[in-house]
Amino acid sequence: MATSDIKFGTDGWRGIIAWDFTFENVRRMAQALADFINLNAPSDLGKKTNIAAVGYDRRFLSDKFAADIASILKLNKIDVTLLDKPVTTPVMSCLSYTKFWITIMVTASHNPPQYNGIKIKVNGGSISARLTKEIEELLDQKSVLYIPGHQVEASAGLEKIYFKYIAGKVNLKKVAALKGKAAVDYMHGSAAGYMEQILGENRVIALNSSHDPCFGGIKPEPKEENLAELKKTVVKNKCLLGAAFDGDGDRTALIDEKGKYLSPCMVSAIVLNHIVKNKKVNGKVLQCLSMGYLNKRVARAAGLEFEEVPVGFKYIAERTALEDIAFGAEESGGYCWQGLMPERDGMTLIMYIMEIMASRKMALSELVKEIEQEYGASCYQRRDFPISKAIDRTVMAERLKKKLPKKILGRHIAEVYTFDGLKIILDNDEWLLIRPSGTEPILRLYSETGDKKQTEAFLDFGEKIAAAFK
């Protein structure tokens, strides 16, 4: 495979195991990472105590790939720690936030089972596009320092730092006071057992917690169509809520006590509404382009500045480090607010939602109803279609923009964005987005209106005009 084929996408480098994500290519990437670290790591780490850590999820061969990465870093005279068991990506992000200058996570997140990948974390979030470019430029600049059989001794217990972090950000006493159980679908991912560590085993009904690199034969993504079993479990057992994690535990989805799925637009609006009204948080509200109008309306009502950024939590993380950001959200279940590390963190999100429920003395469905009454109904949907080859999203957006009529289904177009796909915003905040995925060969269509049929009609329109790219 050509060197140019190893590229960082929306969050990390990913590929198909034994096709492009091979031991040879992982070792090439590890050497580039080693060169990057030796060129950039500071001599004074400040409050942090170590240079690098390598972790991994439950995917096929993740532990072996991680061991090779750690070995190559060690042979390049880098102080490196290898974790001894699968962990979530938020654990590695937290370690980069508290103890290590940089962390490397072997995972392909929510991608299908045949994929694996590498994420890089610094200061609690994803490494910037500028720095990933530097790493790409270092590929094959030096011969790989690899010795078969050379190993780095694995270290245990580092995930405890993450659970201590959660305890410092969420009022777990209030969470513990809630009466009832939580149903959790771990989707066979590396978050398995995490809810039990905080809530206790007697308060958790766990689904799909076994170690299965095939993820039960599905893509480990907590989308609504994958959560039928979780919905039934919540209703049958009269649970407080249901939660689902993706393969590496950074994304999550929520089900209310009635078995209803909450869209990321609704989840983020519940959190944002709470922190601006009850925590008096100020600052700018950021969200990725694939999110909707609820956050815009909450920010507008609170007098807060609002801005949309390209898809990918790293764009929110970068801004959070530089500006006064009150809240950031993305469609993939990533939310952060003031005081948190700038990272998707499914576990902290679930615990904070439970804290809100306890503080407000309201069920999750009641929190949803409150948002709808104050800011309007939200019917948010996404459709995915496989595509045969990669599409330049800017070229696609400009071509589609030229084809747009003045009205869509009788509605006036208020704004059109082309900076990360094509987003069409109508005269009452409702919208449609057409965008190729940054991590897999898929074309995504998103829409949000106040009515399910209207949302589906806009998705049908988007599918029709994007047909040439499928």
Coordinates of C-alpha atoms in Angstrom, one line a residue:
M1 CA 0.0 0.0 0.0
A2 CA 1.2 3.5 -0.8
T3 CA 2.4 5.7 2.0
S4 CA -0.2 8.3 1.0
D5 CA -3.0 5.8 1.8
I6 CA -2.4 6.2 5.5
K7 CA -4.5 9.2 6.3
F8 CA -6.2 10.5 9.5
G9 CA -9.9 11.0 9.0
T10 CA -12.5 12.7 11.3
D11 CA -11.0 11.0 14.4
G12 CA -7.9 8.9 13.7
W13 CA -6.7 6.5 11.1
R14 CA -8.9 3.5 10.3
G15 CA -8.7 0.6 7.9
I16 CA -9.7 -2.9 7.2
I17 CA -7.8 -5.5 9.2
A18 CA -5.3 -7.5 7.0
W19 CA -6.1 -5.2 4.0
D20 CA -4.7 -1.8 4.9
F21 CA -4.7 -2.0 8.7
T22 CA -1.8 -4.5 8.8
F23 CA 1.0 -5.0 11.2
E24 CA 3.4 -3.5 8.7
N25 CA 1.4 -0.3 8.4
V26 CA 0.7 -0.1 12.1
R27 CA 4.5 -0.3 12.7
R28 CA 5.1 2.4 10.1
M29 CA 2.6 4.6 11.9
A30 CA 4.2 3.8 15.3
Q31 CA 7.6 4.9 14.0
A32 CA 6.1 8.1 12.7
L33 CA 4.5 8.6 16.1
A34 CA 7.8 8.0 17.9
D35 CA 9.5 10.5 15.7
F36 CA 6.7 13.0 16.3
I37 CA 6.9 12.5 20.1
N38 CA 10.7 12.8 20.2
L39 CA 10.5 16.1 18.2
N40 CA 7.7 17.6 20.2
A41 CA 7.5 16.3 23.7
P42 CA 8.4 18.9 26.3
S43 CA 11.3 18.5 28.7
D44 CA 9.1 19.8 31.5
L45 CA 5.8 17.9 31.7
G46 CA 4.4 20.2 34.4
K47 CA 1.7 18.4 36.5
K48 CA 1.9 15.3 34.2
T49 CA 4.3 12.6 35.1
N50 CA 4.8 10.5 32.0
I51 CA 5.2 10.9 28.2
A52 CA 3.0 8.3 26.5
A53 CA 0.5 5.5 27.1
V54 CA -1.0 3.0 24.7
G55 CA -4.4 1.4 25.2
Y56 CA -6.7 -0.7 23.1
D57 CA -10.3 -1.9 22.8
R58 CA -11.9 -5.4 22.3
R59 CA -11.5 -5.6 18.5
F60 CA -9.7 -8.4 16.8
L61 CA -5.9 -8.1 17.4
S62 CA -6.2 -4.7 19.1
D63 CA -4.0 -6.0 22.0
K64 CA -1.3 -7.2 19.6
F65 CA -1.3 -4.0 17.6
A66 CA -1.0 -2.0 20.8
A67 CA 1.9 -4.1 22.0
D68 CA 3.8 -3.4 18.8
I69 CA 3.1 0.3 19.1
A70 CA 4.4 0.4 22.7
S71 CA 7.4 -1.7 21.8
I72 CA 8.4 0.7 18.9
L73 CA 8.0 3.7 21.1
K74 CA 10.1 2.1 23.8
L75 CA 12.9 1.2 21.3
N76 CA 12.9 4.8 20.3
K77 CA 13.7 5.7 23.9
I78 CA 10.3 7.0 24.8
D79 CA 8.9 6.5 28.3
V80 CA 5.8 4.5 27.4
T81 CA 3.1 2.7 29.4
L82 CA 1.1 -0.1 27.9
L83 CA -2.3 -0.9 29.5
D84 CA -3.0 -4.4 30.5
K85 CA -6.6 -4.8 29.4
P86 CA -9.2 -3.3 27.0
V87 CA -10.4 0.2 28.0
T88 CA -12.6 2.8 26.5
T89 CA -11.3 5.8 24.5
P90 CA -12.5 8.2 27.3
V91 CA -10.1 6.4 29.6
M92 CA -7.2 7.2 27.3
S93 CA -8.4 10.7 26.8
C94 CA -8.5 11.2 30.6
L95 CA -5.0 9.8 30.9
S96 CA -3.8 12.4 28.4
Y97 CA -5.7 15.0 30.5
T98 CA -4.2 14.1 33.8
K99 CA -1.0 12.0 33.7
F100 CA 0.5 11.6 30.2
W101 CA 1.6 14.1 27.5
I102 CA 0.1 11.9 24.7
T103 CA -1.9 8.7 24.6
I104 CA -2.6 6.3 21.7
M105 CA -5.7 4.2 21.5
V106 CA -6.1 1.2 19.1
T107 CA -9.7 1.2 18.1
A108 CA -12.0 1.8 15.1
S109 CA -14.8 3.1 17.4
H110 CA -18.2 2.3 15.9
N111 CA -17.0 1.0 12.6
P112 CA -17.9 -2.6 11.5
P113 CA -16.0 -5.5 13.0
Q114 CA -13.5 -5.9 10.1
Y115 CA -12.1 -2.4 10.8
N116 CA -9.4 -1.3 13.3
G117 CA -7.7 2.0 13.8
I118 CA -5.6 4.4 15.9
K119 CA -6.8 7.5 17.8
I120 CA -4.3 10.0 19.3
K121 CA -5.2 12.1 22.3
V122 CA -3.5 15.1 23.9
N123 CA -4.8 17.3 26.7
G124 CA -8.0 15.3 27.1
G125 CA -9.1 15.4 23.4
S126 CA -8.3 14.4 19.9
I127 CA -5.1 15.7 18.4
S128 CA -5.5 18.6 15.9
A129 CA -5.6 18.3 12.2
R130 CA -2.3 20.3 12.0
L131 CA -0.5 17.8 14.2
T132 CA -1.9 14.7 12.4
K133 CA -0.6 16.3 9.2
E134 CA 2.9 16.4 10.8
I135 CA 2.6 12.8 11.8
E136 CA 1.6 11.8 8.2
E137 CA 4.6 13.7 6.9
L138 CA 6.9 11.7 9.2
L139 CA 5.8 8.4 7.7
D140 CA 8.7 6.4 6.3
Q141 CA 11.2 9.2 7.0
K142 CA 13.1 6.7 9.2
S143 CA 13.4 2.9 9.3
V144 CA 11.0 1.2 11.7
L145 CA 12.8 0.3 15.0
Y146 CA 11.1 -3.1 15.5
I147 CA 12.5 -6.2 17.2
P148 CA 10.4 -9.3 17.1
G149 CA 9.7 -10.6 20.6
H150 CA 10.5 -7.2 22.2
Q151 CA 7.8 -6.4 24.7
V152 CA 6.7 -3.6 27.1
E153 CA 5.4 -4.8 30.4
A154 CA 1.8 -4.0 30.8
S155 CA 0.5 -1.8 33.6
A156 CA -2.8 -2.4 35.6
G157 CA -5.3 -0.1 37.3
L158 CA -4.9 3.1 35.2
E159 CA -8.7 3.1 34.5
K160 CA -9.2 4.1 38.1
I161 CA -8.0 7.6 37.2
Y162 CA -10.9 7.9 34.9
F163 CA -13.5 6.9 37.5
K164 CA -12.0 9.4 39.9
Y165 CA -12.3 12.0 37.2
I166 CA -16.1 11.2 36.8
A167 CA -16.6 11.4 40.6
G168 CA -15.1 14.9 40.5
K169 CA -17.5 16.1 37.7
V170 CA -20.8 14.5 38.6
N171 CA -22.6 14.5 41.9
L172 CA -22.7 10.7 42.4
K173 CA -24.5 11.1 45.7
K174 CA -27.5 12.5 43.9
V175 CA -27.2 9.8 41.3
A176 CA -27.1 7.1 44.0
A177 CA -30.3 8.6 45.5
L178 CA -32.3 7.8 42.3
K179 CA -34.5 4.8 42.9
G180 CA -34.5 2.3 40.1
K181 CA -32.2 0.4 37.7
A182 CA -30.5 1.4 34.5
A183 CA -30.5 -1.0 31.5
V184 CA -27.2 -0.9 29.6
D185 CA -26.3 -2.3 26.1
Y186 CA -22.5 -2.5 26.0
M187 CA -22.7 -3.8 22.4
H188 CA -19.8 -6.1 23.3
G189 CA -17.5 -3.1 23.5
S190 CA -14.8 -2.1 25.9
A191 CA -17.2 -0.1 28.2
A192 CA -18.5 -3.4 29.5
G193 CA -18.8 -3.3 33.3
Y194 CA -18.2 0.4 33.7
M195 CA -21.8 1.3 34.7
E196 CA -21.6 -1.4 37.4
Q197 CA -18.4 0.1 38.8
I198 CA -20.2 3.4 39.5
L199 CA -23.8 2.3 40.2
G200 CA -23.2 -1.1 41.6
E201 CA -24.1 -4.5 40.0
N202 CA -27.5 -4.6 41.7
R203 CA -28.6 -1.4 39.9
V204 CA -27.6 -2.4 36.3
I205 CA -29.2 -4.7 33.8
A206 CA -26.4 -5.4 31.4
L207 CA -26.9 -6.5 27.8
N208 CA -24.2 -7.7 25.4
S209 CA -21.3 -7.4 27.8
S210 CA -19.3 -10.4 26.7
H211 CA -16.1 -10.0 24.7
D212 CA -17.0 -10.6 21.1
P213 CA -14.7 -9.1 18.4
C214 CA -17.6 -9.6 15.9
F215 CA -19.9 -7.4 18.1
G216 CA -22.8 -9.9 17.7
G217 CA -22.7 -9.6 14.0
I218 CA -23.6 -5.9 13.8
K219 CA -21.8 -2.6 13.6
P220 CA -21.3 -1.5 17.2
E221 CA -23.0 1.9 16.9
P222 CA -25.8 2.9 19.3
K223 CA -28.2 4.0 16.6
E224 CA -31.9 3.5 17.2
E225 CA -32.3 0.6 14.8
N226 CA -29.8 -1.4 16.9
L227 CA -31.5 -0.8 20.2
A228 CA -34.8 -2.8 20.1
E229 CA -33.6 -5.2 22.8
L230 CA -32.6 -2.3 25.1
K231 CA -36.0 -0.6 24.6
K232 CA -37.8 -3.8 25.6
T233 CA -35.6 -4.3 28.6
V234 CA -36.2 -0.8 29.9
V235 CA -40.0 -1.1 29.7
K236 CA -40.1 -4.7 31.0
N237 CA -38.0 -3.9 34.0
K238 CA -39.4 -0.4 34.6
C239 CA -35.9 1.0 34.5
L240 CA -35.0 4.7 35.0
L241 CA -33.5 4.8 31.6
G242 CA -31.6 2.8 29.0
A243 CA -28.1 3.5 27.7
A244 CA -26.0 2.1 24.9
F245 CA -22.3 2.4 24.2
D246 CA -20.4 2.0 21.0
G247 CA -17.4 -0.2 20.5
D248 CA -14.9 2.0 22.3
G249 CA -17.3 3.7 24.8
D250 CA -17.0 7.3 23.7
R251 CA -20.4 7.4 22.1
T252 CA -23.7 6.7 23.8
A253 CA -27.4 6.7 23.2
L254 CA -30.3 7.1 25.7
I255 CA -33.7 5.5 26.0
D256 CA -36.3 7.1 28.4
E257 CA -38.3 5.1 30.9
K258 CA -41.1 4.6 28.4
G259 CA -38.7 2.9 25.9
K260 CA -38.4 6.0 23.6
Y261 CA -35.1 6.8 21.9
L262 CA -33.7 10.3 22.5
S263 CA -31.9 11.9 19.5
P264 CA -28.6 13.5 20.1
C265 CA -30.3 16.9 19.5
M266 CA -32.7 16.2 22.4
V267 CA -29.9 14.9 24.7
S268 CA -27.7 17.9 24.1
A269 CA -30.6 20.3 24.6
I270 CA -31.5 18.8 28.0
V271 CA -27.9 19.2 29.2
L272 CA -27.5 22.7 27.7
N273 CA -30.8 23.9 29.1
H274 CA -29.8 22.7 32.5
I275 CA -26.4 24.2 32.6
V276 CA -27.4 27.7 31.4
K277 CA -30.5 27.9 33.7
N278 CA -29.3 26.0 36.8
K279 CA -25.6 26.2 36.6
K280 CA -25.5 29.8 35.2
V281 CA -22.8 28.8 32.6
N282 CA -21.9 31.5 30.1
G283 CA -19.9 31.4 26.9
K284 CA -20.3 30.3 23.3
V285 CA -22.3 27.3 22.2
L286 CA -20.7 25.2 19.5
Q287 CA -22.2 22.3 17.6
C288 CA -21.2 20.2 14.6
L289 CA -23.0 20.8 11.3
S290 CA -24.9 17.5 11.6
M291 CA -26.8 18.7 14.7
G292 CA -30.0 20.6 14.8
Y293 CA -32.0 23.6 15.9
L294 CA -32.7 22.9 19.6
N295 CA -29.3 24.0 20.8
K296 CA -29.6 27.1 18.6
R297 CA -32.9 27.9 20.2
V298 CA -31.7 27.3 23.8
A299 CA -28.6 29.5 23.1
R300 CA -30.8 32.2 21.6
A301 CA -33.1 32.2 24.6
A302 CA -30.2 32.5 26.9
G303 CA -28.5 35.2 24.9
L304 CA -25.5 33.1 24.2
E305 CA -23.5 33.2 21.0
F306 CA -24.0 30.1 18.7
E307 CA -21.9 28.7 16.0
E308 CA -21.7 25.5 13.8
V309 CA -18.4 23.8 13.0
P310 CA -17.4 20.9 10.7
V311 CA -18.3 17.4 11.7
G312 CA -15.9 15.8 14.1
F313 CA -15.5 16.4 17.8
K314 CA -11.9 17.5 17.4
Y315 CA -13.2 20.8 15.9
I316 CA -15.0 21.5 19.2
A317 CA -12.1 20.3 21.3
E318 CA -9.7 22.7 19.5
R319 CA -12.0 25.7 20.1
T320 CA -12.6 24.7 23.7
A321 CA -8.9 24.9 24.4
L322 CA -8.7 28.4 23.0
E323 CA -12.0 30.1 23.7
D324 CA -14.7 30.6 26.3
I325 CA -16.9 27.7 25.3
A326 CA -20.0 27.0 27.4
F327 CA -21.1 23.8 25.6
G328 CA -20.2 21.7 22.6
A329 CA -22.1 18.9 20.9
E330 CA -21.9 16.6 17.9
E331 CA -24.2 14.1 16.4
S332 CA -22.1 11.0 17.3
G333 CA -23.0 11.4 21.0
G334 CA -20.2 13.7 21.9
Y335 CA -21.0 16.5 24.4
C336 CA -18.8 18.6 26.6
W337 CA -19.3 21.6 28.8
Q338 CA -17.3 23.9 31.0
G339 CA -15.1 22.0 33.4
L340 CA -14.8 18.8 31.4
M341 CA -12.1 17.5 29.2
P342 CA -12.8 18.3 25.5
E343 CA -13.8 14.8 24.5
R344 CA -16.7 12.5 23.7
D345 CA -17.4 10.8 27.0
G346 CA -20.4 8.5 27.1
M347 CA -20.1 7.5 30.7
T348 CA -19.9 11.0 32.1
L349 CA -22.8 12.0 29.9
I350 CA -25.0 9.3 31.3
M351 CA -24.1 10.0 34.9
Y352 CA -24.8 13.7 34.4
I353 CA -28.2 13.1 32.8
M354 CA -29.0 11.0 35.9
E355 CA -27.8 13.9 38.1
I356 CA -30.1 16.2 36.3
M357 CA -33.0 13.8 36.8
A358 CA -32.2 13.7 40.5
S359 CA -31.8 17.4 40.9
R360 CA -35.0 18.3 39.0
K361 CA -36.9 15.3 40.4
M362 CA -38.1 14.5 36.9
A363 CA -38.1 11.4 34.8
L364 CA -36.2 11.5 31.5
S365 CA -39.4 11.6 29.5
E366 CA -40.5 14.7 31.5
L367 CA -37.2 16.4 30.7
V368 CA -37.9 15.8 27.0
K369 CA -41.4 17.2 27.3
E370 CA -40.0 20.3 29.0
I371 CA -37.7 20.9 26.1
E372 CA -40.4 20.4 23.5
Q373 CA -42.8 22.7 25.3
E374 CA -40.2 25.5 25.5
Y375 CA -38.2 25.1 22.3
G376 CA -40.4 23.1 19.9
A377 CA -40.7 19.5 18.8
S378 CA -37.7 17.8 17.1
C379 CA -37.9 14.9 14.7
Y380 CA -34.3 14.2 13.8
Q381 CA -33.3 11.4 11.4
R382 CA -30.3 10.1 9.5
R383 CA -30.0 7.8 6.5
D384 CA -26.8 6.1 5.4
F385 CA -26.0 4.8 1.9
P386 CA -22.9 3.0 0.8
I387 CA -20.8 4.6 -2.0
S388 CA -18.4 3.0 -4.3
K389 CA -15.6 5.5 -3.9
A390 CA -14.5 8.5 -1.8
I391 CA -16.2 11.8 -2.6
D392 CA -14.7 15.2 -2.1
R393 CA -17.3 16.8 0.1
T394 CA -16.5 20.4 -1.0
V395 CA -16.8 19.5 -4.7
M396 CA -20.0 17.6 -4.0
A397 CA -21.5 20.5 -2.0
E398 CA -20.8 23.1 -4.6
R399 CA -22.3 20.9 -7.4
L400 CA -25.4 20.2 -5.4
K401 CA -25.8 23.8 -4.4
K402 CA -26.0 24.8 -8.1
K403 CA -29.0 22.4 -8.5
L404 CA -31.0 23.7 -5.6
P405 CA -34.4 25.3 -6.4
K406 CA -35.5 28.5 -4.6
K407 CA -37.9 26.4 -2.5
I408 CA -37.8 22.9 -1.1
L409 CA -41.2 21.3 -0.7
G410 CA -42.8 24.7 -0.7
R411 CA -40.4 26.1 1.9
H412 CA -38.0 29.0 1.5
I413 CA -34.3 28.4 1.9
A414 CA -32.8 30.8 4.5
E415 CA -29.1 29.7 4.4
V416 CA -26.9 27.2 2.6
Y417 CA -23.5 26.0 4.1
T418 CA -20.9 24.2 2.0
F419 CA -17.9 24.0 4.3
D420 CA -18.5 20.3 5.3
G421 CA -21.1 18.9 2.9
L422 CA -24.2 20.7 1.9
K423 CA -26.5 22.0 4.7
I424 CA -29.7 23.7 3.7
I425 CA -31.4 25.7 6.5
L426 CA -35.0 26.7 6.0
D427 CA -36.9 29.7 7.2
N428 CA -37.8 28.3 10.6
D429 CA -34.5 26.6 11.5
E430 CA -35.5 23.2 10.0
W431 CA -32.7 21.7 7.8
L432 CA -31.2 19.1 5.6
L433 CA -27.6 18.0 5.4
I434 CA -25.9 15.8 2.7
R435 CA -22.4 14.7 3.6
P436 CA -20.0 11.9 2.9
S437 CA -18.6 10.2 6.1
G438 CA -15.1 11.0 7.1
T439 CA -14.3 7.5 8.4
E440 CA -16.1 5.0 6.1
P441 CA -17.4 4.8 2.4
I442 CA -20.9 6.0 3.3
L443 CA -23.0 9.0 2.2
R444 CA -25.0 10.4 5.1
L445 CA -28.3 12.4 4.9
Y446 CA -29.6 14.2 7.9
S447 CA -32.8 16.2 8.5
E448 CA -34.7 17.7 11.4
T449 CA -38.2 19.2 11.4
G450 CA -41.0 19.3 13.9
D451 CA -42.8 16.4 12.2
K452 CA -41.7 12.8 11.3
K453 CA -43.4 12.9 7.9
Q454 CA -41.9 16.2 7.0
T455 CA -38.4 15.0 8.1
E456 CA -38.8 11.9 5.9
A457 CA -39.9 14.1 3.0
F458 CA -36.8 16.2 3.2
L459 CA -34.6 13.1 3.4
D460 CA -36.4 11.8 0.3
F461 CA -35.6 15.1 -1.5
G462 CA -31.9 14.9 -0.3
E463 CA -31.7 11.3 -1.5
K464 CA -33.0 12.3 -4.9
I465 CA -30.6 15.1 -5.6
A466 CA -27.6 13.2 -4.2
A467 CA -28.4 10.0 -6.3
A468 CA -25.5 10.7 -8.7
F469 CA -23.0 10.4 -5.9
K470 CA -24.3 7.1 -4.4

